[in-house]
PDB file of C-alpha atoms in Angstrom:
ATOM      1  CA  UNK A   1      10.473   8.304   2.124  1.00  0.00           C
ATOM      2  CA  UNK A   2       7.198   9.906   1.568  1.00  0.00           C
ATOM      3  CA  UNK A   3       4.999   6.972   1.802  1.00  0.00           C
ATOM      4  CA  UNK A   4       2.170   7.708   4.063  1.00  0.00           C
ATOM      5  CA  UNK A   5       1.139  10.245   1.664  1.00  0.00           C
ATOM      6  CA  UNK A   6       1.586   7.534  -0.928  1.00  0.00           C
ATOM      7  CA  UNK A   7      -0.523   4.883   1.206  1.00  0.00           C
ATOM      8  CA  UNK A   8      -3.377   7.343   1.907  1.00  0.00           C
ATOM      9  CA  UNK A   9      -3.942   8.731  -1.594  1.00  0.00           C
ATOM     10  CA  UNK A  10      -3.807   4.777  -2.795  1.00  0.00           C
ATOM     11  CA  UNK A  11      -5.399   2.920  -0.630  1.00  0.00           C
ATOM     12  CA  UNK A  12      -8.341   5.525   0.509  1.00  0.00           C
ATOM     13  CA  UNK A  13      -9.172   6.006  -3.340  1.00  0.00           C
ATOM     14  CA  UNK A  14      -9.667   1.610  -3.376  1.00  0.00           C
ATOM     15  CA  UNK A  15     -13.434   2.828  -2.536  1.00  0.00           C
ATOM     16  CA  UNK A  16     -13.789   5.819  -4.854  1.00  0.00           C
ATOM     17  CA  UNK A  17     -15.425   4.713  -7.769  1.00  0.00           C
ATOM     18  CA  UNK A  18     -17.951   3.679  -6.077  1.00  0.00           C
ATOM     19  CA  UNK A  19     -18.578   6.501  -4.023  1.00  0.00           C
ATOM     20  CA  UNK A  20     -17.793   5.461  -0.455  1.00  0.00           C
ATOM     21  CA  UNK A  21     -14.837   6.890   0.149  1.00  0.00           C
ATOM     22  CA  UNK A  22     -13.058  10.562  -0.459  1.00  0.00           C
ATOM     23  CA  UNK A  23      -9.965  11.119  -2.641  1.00  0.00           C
ATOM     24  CA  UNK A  24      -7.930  13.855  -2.947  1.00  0.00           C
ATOM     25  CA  UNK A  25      -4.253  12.606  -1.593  1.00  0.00           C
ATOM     26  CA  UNK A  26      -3.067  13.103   1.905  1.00  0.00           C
ATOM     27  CA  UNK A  27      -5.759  15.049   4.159  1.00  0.00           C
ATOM     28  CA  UNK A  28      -3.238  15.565   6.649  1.00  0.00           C
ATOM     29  CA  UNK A  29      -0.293  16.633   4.367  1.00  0.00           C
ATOM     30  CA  UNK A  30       3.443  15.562   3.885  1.00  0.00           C
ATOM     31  CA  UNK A  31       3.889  13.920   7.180  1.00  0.00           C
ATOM     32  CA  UNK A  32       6.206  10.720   7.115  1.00  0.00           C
ATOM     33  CA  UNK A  33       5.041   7.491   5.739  1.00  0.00           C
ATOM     34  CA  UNK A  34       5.573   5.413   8.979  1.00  0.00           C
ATOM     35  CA  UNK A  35       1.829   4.983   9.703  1.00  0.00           C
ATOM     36  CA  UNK A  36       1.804   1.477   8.453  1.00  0.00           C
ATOM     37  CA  UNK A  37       0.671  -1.879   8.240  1.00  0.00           C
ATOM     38  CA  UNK A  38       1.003  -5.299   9.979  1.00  0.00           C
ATOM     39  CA  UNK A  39       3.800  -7.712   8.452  1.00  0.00           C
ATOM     40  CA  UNK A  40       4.017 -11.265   7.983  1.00  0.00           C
ATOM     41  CA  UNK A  41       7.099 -12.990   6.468  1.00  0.00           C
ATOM     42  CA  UNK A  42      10.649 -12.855   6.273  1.00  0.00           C
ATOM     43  CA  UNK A  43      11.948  -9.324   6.037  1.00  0.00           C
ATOM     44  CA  UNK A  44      14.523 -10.100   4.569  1.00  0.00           C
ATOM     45  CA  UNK A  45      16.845 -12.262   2.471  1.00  0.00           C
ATOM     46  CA  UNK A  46      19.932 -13.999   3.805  1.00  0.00           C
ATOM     47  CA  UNK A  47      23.352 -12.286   3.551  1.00  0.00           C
ATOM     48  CA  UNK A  48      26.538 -12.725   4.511  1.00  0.00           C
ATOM     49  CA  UNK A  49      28.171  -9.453   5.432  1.00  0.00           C
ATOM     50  CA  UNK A  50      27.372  -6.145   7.263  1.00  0.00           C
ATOM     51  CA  UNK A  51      25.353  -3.777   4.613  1.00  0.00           C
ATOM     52  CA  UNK A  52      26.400  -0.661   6.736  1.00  0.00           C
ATOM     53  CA  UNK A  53      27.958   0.705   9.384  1.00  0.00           C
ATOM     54  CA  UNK A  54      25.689   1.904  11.663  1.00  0.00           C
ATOM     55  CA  UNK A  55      28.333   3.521  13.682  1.00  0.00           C
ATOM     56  CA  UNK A  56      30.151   5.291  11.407  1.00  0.00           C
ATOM     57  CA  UNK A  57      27.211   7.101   9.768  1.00  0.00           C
ATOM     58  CA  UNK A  58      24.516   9.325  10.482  1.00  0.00           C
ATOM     59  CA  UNK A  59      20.915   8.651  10.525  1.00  0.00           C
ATOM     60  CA  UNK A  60      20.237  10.829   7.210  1.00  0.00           C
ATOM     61  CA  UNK A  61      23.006   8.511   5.775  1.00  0.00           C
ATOM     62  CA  UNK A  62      21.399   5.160   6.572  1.00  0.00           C
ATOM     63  CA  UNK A  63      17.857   6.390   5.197  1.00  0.00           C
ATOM     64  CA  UNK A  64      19.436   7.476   2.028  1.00  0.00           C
ATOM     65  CA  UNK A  65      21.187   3.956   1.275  1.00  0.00           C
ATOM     66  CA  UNK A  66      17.459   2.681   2.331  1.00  0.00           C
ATOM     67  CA  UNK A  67      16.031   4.872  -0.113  1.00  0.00           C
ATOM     68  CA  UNK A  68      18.542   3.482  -2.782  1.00  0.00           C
ATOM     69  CA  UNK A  69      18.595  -0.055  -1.887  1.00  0.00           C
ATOM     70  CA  UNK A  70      14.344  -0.293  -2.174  1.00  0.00           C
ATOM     71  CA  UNK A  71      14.505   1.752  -5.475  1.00  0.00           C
ATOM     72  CA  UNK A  72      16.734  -1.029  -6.883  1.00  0.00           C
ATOM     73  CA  UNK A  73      14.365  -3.541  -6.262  1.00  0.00           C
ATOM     74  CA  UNK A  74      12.400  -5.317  -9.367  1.00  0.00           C
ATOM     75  CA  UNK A  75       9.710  -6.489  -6.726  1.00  0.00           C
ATOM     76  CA  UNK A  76       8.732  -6.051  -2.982  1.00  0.00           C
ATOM     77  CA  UNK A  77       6.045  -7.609  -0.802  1.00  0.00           C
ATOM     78  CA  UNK A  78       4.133  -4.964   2.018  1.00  0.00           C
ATOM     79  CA  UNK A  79       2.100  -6.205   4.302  1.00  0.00           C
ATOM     80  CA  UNK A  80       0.375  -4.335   6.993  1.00  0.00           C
ATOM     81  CA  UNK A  81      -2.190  -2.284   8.369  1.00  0.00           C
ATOM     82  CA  UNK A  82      -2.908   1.622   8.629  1.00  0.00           C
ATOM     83  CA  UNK A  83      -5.454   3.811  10.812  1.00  0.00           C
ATOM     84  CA  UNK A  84      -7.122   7.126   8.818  1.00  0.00           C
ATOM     85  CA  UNK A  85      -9.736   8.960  10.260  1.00  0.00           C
ATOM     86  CA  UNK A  86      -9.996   6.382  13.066  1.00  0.00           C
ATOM     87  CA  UNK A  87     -10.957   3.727  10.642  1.00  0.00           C
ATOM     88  CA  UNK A  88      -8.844   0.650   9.645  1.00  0.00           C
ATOM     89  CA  UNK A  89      -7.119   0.203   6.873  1.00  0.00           C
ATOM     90  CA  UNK A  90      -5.207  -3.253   5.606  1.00  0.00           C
ATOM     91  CA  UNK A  91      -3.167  -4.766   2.620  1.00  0.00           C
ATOM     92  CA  UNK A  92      -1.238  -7.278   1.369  1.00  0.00           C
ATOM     93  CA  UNK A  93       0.492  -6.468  -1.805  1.00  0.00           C
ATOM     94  CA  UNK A  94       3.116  -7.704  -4.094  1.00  0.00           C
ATOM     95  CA  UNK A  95       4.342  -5.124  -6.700  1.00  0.00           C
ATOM     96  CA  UNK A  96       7.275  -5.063  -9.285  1.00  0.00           C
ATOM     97  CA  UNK A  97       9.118  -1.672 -10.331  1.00  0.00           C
ATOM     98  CA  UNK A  98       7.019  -1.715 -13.323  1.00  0.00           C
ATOM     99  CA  UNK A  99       3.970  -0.615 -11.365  1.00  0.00           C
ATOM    100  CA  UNK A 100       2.365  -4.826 -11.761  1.00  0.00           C
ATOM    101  CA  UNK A 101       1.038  -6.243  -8.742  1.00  0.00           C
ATOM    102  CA  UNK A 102      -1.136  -8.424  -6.923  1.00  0.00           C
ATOM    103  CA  UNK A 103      -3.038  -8.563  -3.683  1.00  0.00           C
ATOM    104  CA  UNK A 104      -5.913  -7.169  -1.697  1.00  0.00           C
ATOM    105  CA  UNK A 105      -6.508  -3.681   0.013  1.00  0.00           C
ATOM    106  CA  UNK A 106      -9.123  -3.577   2.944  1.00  0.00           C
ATOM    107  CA  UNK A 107     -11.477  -0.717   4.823  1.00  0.00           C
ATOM    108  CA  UNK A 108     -11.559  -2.746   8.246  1.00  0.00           C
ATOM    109  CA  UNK A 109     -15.987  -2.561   8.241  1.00  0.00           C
ATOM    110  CA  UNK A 110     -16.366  -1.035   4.790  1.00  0.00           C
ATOM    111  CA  UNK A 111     -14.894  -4.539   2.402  1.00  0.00           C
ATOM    112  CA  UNK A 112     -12.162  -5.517   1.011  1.00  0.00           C
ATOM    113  CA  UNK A 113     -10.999  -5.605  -3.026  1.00  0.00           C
ATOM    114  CA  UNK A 114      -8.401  -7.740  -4.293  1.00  0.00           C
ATOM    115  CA  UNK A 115      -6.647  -6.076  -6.809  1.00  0.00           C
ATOM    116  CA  UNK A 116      -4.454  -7.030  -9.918  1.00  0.00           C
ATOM    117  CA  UNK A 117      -2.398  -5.281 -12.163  1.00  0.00           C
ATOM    118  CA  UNK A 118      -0.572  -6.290 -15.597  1.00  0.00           C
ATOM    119  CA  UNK A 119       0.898  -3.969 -17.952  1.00  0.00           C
ATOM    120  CA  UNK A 120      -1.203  -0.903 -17.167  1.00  0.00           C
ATOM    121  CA  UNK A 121      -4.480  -2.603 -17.093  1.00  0.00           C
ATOM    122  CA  UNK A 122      -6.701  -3.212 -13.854  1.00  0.00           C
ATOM    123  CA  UNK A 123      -8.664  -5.756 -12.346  1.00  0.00           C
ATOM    124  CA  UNK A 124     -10.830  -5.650  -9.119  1.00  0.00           C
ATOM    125  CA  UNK A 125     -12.872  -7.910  -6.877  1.00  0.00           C
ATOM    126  CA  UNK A 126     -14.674  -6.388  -4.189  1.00  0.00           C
ATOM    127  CA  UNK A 127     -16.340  -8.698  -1.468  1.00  0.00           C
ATOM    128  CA  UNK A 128     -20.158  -8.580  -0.446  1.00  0.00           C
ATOM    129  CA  UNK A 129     -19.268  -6.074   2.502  1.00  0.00           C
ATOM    130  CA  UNK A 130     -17.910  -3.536   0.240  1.00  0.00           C
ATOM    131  CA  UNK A 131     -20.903  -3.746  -2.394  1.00  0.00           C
ATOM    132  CA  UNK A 132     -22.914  -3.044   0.503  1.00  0.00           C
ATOM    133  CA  UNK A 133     -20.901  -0.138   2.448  1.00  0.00           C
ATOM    134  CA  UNK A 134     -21.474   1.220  -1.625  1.00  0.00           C
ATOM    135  CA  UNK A 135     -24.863   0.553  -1.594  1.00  0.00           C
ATOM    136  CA  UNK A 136     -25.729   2.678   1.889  1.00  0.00           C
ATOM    137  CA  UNK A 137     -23.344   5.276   0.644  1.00  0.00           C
ATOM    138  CA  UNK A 138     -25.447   6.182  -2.358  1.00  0.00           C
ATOM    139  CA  UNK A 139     -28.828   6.005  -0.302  1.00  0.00           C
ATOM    140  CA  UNK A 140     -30.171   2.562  -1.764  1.00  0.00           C
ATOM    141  CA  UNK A 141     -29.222   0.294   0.932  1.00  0.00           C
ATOM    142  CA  UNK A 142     -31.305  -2.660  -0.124  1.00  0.00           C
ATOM    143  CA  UNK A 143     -29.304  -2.776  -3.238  1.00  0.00           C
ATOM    144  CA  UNK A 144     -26.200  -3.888  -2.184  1.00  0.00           C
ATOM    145  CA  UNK A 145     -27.420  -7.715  -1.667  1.00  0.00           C
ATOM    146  CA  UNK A 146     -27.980  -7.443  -5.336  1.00  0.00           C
ATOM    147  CA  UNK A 147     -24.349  -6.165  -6.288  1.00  0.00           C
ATOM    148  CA  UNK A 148     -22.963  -8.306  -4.098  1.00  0.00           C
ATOM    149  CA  UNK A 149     -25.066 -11.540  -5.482  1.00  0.00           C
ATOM    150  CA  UNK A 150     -24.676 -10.250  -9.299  1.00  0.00           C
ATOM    151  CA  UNK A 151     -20.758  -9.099  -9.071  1.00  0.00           C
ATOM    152  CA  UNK A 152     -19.737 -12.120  -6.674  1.00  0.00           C
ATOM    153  CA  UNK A 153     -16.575 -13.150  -7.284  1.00  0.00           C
ATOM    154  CA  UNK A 154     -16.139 -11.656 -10.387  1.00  0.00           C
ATOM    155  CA  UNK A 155     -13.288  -9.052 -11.486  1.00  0.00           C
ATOM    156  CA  UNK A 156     -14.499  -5.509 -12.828  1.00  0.00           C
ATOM    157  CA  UNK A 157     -11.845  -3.610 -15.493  1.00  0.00           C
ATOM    158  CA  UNK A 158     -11.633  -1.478 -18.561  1.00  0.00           C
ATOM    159  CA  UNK A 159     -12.256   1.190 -15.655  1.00  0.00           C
ATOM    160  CA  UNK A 160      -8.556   3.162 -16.733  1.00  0.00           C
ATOM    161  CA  UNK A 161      -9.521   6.298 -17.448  1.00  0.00           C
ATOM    162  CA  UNK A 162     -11.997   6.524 -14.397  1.00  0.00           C
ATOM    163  CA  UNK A 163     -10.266   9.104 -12.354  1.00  0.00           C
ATOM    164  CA  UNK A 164     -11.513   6.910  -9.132  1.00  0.00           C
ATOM    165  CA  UNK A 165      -9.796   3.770 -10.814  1.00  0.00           C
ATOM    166  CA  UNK A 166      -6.387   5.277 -12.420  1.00  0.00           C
ATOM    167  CA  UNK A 167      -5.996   6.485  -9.029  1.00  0.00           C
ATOM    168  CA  UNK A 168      -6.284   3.185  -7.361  1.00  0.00           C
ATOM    169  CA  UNK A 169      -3.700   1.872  -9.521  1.00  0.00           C
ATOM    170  CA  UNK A 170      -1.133   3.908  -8.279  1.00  0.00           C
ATOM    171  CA  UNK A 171      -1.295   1.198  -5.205  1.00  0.00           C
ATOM    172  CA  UNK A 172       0.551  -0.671  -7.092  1.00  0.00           C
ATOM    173  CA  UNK A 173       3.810   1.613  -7.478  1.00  0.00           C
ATOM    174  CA  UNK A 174       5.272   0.333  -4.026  1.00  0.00           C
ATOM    175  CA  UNK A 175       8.791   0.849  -5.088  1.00  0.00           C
ATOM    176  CA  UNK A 176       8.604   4.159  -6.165  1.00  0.00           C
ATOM    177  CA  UNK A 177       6.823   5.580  -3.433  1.00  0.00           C
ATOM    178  CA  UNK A 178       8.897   4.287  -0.740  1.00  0.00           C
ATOM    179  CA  UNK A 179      11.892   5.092  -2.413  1.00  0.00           C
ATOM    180  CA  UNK A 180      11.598   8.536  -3.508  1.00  0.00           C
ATOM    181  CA  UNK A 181      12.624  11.293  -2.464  1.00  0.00           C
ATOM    182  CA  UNK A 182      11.735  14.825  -3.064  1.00  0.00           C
ATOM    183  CA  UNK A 183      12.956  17.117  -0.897  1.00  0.00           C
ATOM    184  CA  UNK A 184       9.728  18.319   0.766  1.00  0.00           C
ATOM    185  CA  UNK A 185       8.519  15.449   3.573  1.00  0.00           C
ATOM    186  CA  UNK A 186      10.472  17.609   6.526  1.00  0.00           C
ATOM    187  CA  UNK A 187      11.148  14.822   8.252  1.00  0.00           C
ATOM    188  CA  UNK A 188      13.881  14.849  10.763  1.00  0.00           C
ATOM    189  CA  UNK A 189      15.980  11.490  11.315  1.00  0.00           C
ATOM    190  CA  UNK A 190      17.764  10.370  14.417  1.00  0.00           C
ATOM    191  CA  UNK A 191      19.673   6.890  14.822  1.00  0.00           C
ATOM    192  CA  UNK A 192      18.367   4.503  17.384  1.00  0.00           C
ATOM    193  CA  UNK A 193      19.708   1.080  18.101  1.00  0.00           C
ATOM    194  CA  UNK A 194      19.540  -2.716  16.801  1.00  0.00           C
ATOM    195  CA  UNK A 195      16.783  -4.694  16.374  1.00  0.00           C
ATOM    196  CA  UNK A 196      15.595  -7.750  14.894  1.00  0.00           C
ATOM    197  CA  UNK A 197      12.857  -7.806  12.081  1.00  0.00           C
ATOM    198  CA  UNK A 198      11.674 -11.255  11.677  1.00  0.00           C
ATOM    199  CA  UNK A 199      14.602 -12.894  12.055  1.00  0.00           C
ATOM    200  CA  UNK A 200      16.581 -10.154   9.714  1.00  0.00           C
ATOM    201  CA  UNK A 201      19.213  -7.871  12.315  1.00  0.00           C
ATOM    202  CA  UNK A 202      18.177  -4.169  11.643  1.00  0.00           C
ATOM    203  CA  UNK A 203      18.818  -1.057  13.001  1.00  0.00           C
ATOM    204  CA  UNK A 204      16.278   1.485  13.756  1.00  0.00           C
ATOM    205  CA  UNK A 205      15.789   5.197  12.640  1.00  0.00           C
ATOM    206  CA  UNK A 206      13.565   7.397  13.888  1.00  0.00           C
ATOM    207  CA  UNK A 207      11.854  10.036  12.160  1.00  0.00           C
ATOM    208  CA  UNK A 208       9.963  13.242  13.392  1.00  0.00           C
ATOM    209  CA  UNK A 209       7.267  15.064  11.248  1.00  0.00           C
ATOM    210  CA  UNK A 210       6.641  18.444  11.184  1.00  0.00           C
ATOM    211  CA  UNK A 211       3.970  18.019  13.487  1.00  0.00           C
ATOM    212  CA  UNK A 212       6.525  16.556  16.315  1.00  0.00           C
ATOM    213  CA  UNK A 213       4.626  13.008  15.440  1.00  0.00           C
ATOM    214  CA  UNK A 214       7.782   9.778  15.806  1.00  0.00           C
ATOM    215  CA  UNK A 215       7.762   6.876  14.241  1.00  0.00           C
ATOM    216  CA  UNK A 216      10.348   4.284  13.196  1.00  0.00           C
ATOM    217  CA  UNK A 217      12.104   2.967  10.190  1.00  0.00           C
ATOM    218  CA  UNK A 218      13.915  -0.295  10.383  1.00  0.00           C
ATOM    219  CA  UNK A 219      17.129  -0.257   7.869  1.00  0.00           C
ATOM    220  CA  UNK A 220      18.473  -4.190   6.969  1.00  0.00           C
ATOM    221  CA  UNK A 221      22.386  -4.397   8.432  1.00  0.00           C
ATOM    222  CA  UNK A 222      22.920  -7.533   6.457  1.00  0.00           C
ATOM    223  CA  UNK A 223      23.077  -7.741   2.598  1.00  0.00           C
ATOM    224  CA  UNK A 224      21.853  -4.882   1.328  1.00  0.00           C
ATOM    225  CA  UNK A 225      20.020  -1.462   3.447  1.00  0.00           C
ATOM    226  CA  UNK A 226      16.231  -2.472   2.852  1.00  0.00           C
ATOM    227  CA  UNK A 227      13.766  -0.825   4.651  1.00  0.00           C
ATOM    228  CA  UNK A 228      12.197  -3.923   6.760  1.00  0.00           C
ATOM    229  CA  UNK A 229       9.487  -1.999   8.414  1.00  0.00           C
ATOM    230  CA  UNK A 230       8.136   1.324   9.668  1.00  0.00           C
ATOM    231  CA  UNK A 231       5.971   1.494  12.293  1.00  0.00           C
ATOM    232  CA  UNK A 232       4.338   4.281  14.678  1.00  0.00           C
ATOM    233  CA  UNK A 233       2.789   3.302  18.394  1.00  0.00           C
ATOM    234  CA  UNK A 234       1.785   6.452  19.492  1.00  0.00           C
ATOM    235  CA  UNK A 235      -0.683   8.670  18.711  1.00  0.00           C
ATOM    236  CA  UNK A 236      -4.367   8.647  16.884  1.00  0.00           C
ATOM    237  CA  UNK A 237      -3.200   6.867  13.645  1.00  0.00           C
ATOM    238  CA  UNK A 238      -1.022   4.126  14.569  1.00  0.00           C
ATOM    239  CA  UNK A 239       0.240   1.581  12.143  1.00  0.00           C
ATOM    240  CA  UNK A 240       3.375  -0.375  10.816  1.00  0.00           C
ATOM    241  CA  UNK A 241       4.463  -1.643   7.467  1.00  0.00           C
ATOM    242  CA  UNK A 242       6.383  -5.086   6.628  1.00  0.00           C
ATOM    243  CA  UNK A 243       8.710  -5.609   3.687  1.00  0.00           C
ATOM    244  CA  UNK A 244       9.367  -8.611   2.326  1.00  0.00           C
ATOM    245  CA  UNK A 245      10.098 -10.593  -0.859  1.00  0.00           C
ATOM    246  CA  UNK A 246      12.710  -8.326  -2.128  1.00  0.00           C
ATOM    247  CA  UNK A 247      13.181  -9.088  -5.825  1.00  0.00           C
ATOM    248  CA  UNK A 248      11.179 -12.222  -6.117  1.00  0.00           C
ATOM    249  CA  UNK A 249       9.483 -12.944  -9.191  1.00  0.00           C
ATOM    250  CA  UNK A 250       5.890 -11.954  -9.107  1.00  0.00           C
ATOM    251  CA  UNK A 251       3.528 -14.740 -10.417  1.00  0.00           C
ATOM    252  CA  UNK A 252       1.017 -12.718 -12.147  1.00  0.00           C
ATOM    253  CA  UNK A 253      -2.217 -14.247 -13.667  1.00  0.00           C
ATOM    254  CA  UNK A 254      -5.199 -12.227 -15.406  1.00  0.00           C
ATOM    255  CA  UNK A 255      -8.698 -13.428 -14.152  1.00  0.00           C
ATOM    256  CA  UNK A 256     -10.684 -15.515 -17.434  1.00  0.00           C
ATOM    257  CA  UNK A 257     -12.302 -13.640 -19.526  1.00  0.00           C
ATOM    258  CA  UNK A 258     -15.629 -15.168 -18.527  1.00  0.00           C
ATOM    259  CA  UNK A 259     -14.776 -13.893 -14.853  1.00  0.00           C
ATOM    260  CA  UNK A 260     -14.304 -10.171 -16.050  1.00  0.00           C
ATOM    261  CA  UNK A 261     -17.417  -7.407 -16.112  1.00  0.00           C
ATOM    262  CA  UNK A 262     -16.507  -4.233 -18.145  1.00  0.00           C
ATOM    263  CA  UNK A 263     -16.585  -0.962 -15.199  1.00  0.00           C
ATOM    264  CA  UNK A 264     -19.622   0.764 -17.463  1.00  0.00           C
ATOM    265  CA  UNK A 265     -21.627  -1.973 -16.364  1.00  0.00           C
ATOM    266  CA  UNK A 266     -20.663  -1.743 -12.861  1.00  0.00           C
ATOM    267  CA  UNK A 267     -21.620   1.798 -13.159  1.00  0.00           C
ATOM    268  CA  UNK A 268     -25.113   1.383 -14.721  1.00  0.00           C
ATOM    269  CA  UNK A 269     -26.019  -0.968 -11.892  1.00  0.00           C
ATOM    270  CA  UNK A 270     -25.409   1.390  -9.001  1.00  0.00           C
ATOM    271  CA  UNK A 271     -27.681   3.662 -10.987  1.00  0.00           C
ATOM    272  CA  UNK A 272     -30.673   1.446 -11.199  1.00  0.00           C
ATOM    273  CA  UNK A 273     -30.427  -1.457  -8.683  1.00  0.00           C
TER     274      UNK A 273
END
């Protein structure tokens, strides 16, 4: 379950466009994905019988049925937080297997931008913070009250083949992130014991990098294996990751026209303002 790498090239590149951020995928390589967010929500949904037993297989086992049971899904929730570079990083996200979704992605100090995401095209709406974290970036501080004031609460798009934007977009492919699997992570999986995930009984897994770094990955014993949550406590990047929603409809919505500014325009404006 590669997602860290996933999370950092994603999220990080939120900023790119607009130069205040770097993005060029996981800085730190193919460690595990467990340095995630904060989650809110029930984990899971109600079920009647055991999913797995814990017991009776081993820990590469359980992550495997994980891995299946999340690519399944037609839609999952993630909510949570992540440290990079000793910096912040937040979301709350709702995406379907199609690679749709809705939510926001945050840089702690540097903004926020909600984000939506129907049928291959993108929308973004970045708050007054982030206009002006772009603004200082690019050496023209006093600009980014203007941004801010002229791009308030409006939605920039048409911004798909923008590396910085395409890239952002991938945010949105949740399920196939967390569920794939391709052989080259490393990680090494032990079994730990039962928990509870927001009401949902889980059992935990842990899972060691190649750089010796633990975290934990919280496998669903009722209904079917979903991966609840996966956290890390120790170390400099801590972080933890909650999933939630599993296969509810998403109830997606493109902003009015009128609300929309076309990304070349966006562009211009950092140029001259």
């Amino acid at each position: 379950m590669p997602a860290k790498r996933f999370v950092y090239a994603s999220i990080a590149c939120v900023l790119l466009f607009a130069g205040a951020t770097a993005c060029g995928g996981d800085k730190n390589g193919d460690k595990n994905g467990d340095k995630s967010g904060d989650g809110a929500g029930a984990a899971a949904p109600p079920a009647k019988a055991e999913s797995i037993a814990v017991d009776k297989l081993s820990a590469e086992e359980i992550v495997k049925q994980a891995q299946t049971a999340m690519g399944g899904l037609t839609s999952v929730k993630v909510n949570g937080t992540l440290t990079v570079d000793g910096g912040k990083l937040t979301f709350d996200l709702a995406a379907s297997k199609a690679g749709d979704c809705s939510g926001s992605v945050g840089t702690g100090s540097e903004g926020k931008v909600d984000l939506v995401r129907i049928g291959g095209q993108t929308w973004i709406k970045p708050d007054a913070v982030f206009w002006n974290t772009v603004a200082a970036k690019e050496g023209n501080a006093k600009s980014g009250a203007v941004l801010a004031e002229l791009f308030k609460g409006r939605y920039i798009t048409n911004g798909q083949d923008d590396p910085s934007l395409k890239e952002m977009a991938e945010v949105c492919d949740l399920i196939g992130a967390i569920s794939k699997d391709d052989g080259t992570t490393g990680d090494k999986y032990t079994k730990g014991a039962a928990a509870d995930i927001n009401g949902a009984k889980a059992f935990g897994i842990t899972a060691t990098d190649s750089d010796g770094e633990n975290s934990t990955l919280y496998v669903a014993t009722q209904g079917k294996p979903y991966l609840l949550r996966m956290e890390q406590t120790a170390g400099a990047e801590p972080g933890r990751l909650t999933f939630s929603d599993f296969d509810k409809p998403l109830d997606l919505k493109a902003p009015p026209a009128d609300n929309v500014i076309d990304f070349s325009a966006v562009k211009q404006k950092l140029r001259t303002a």
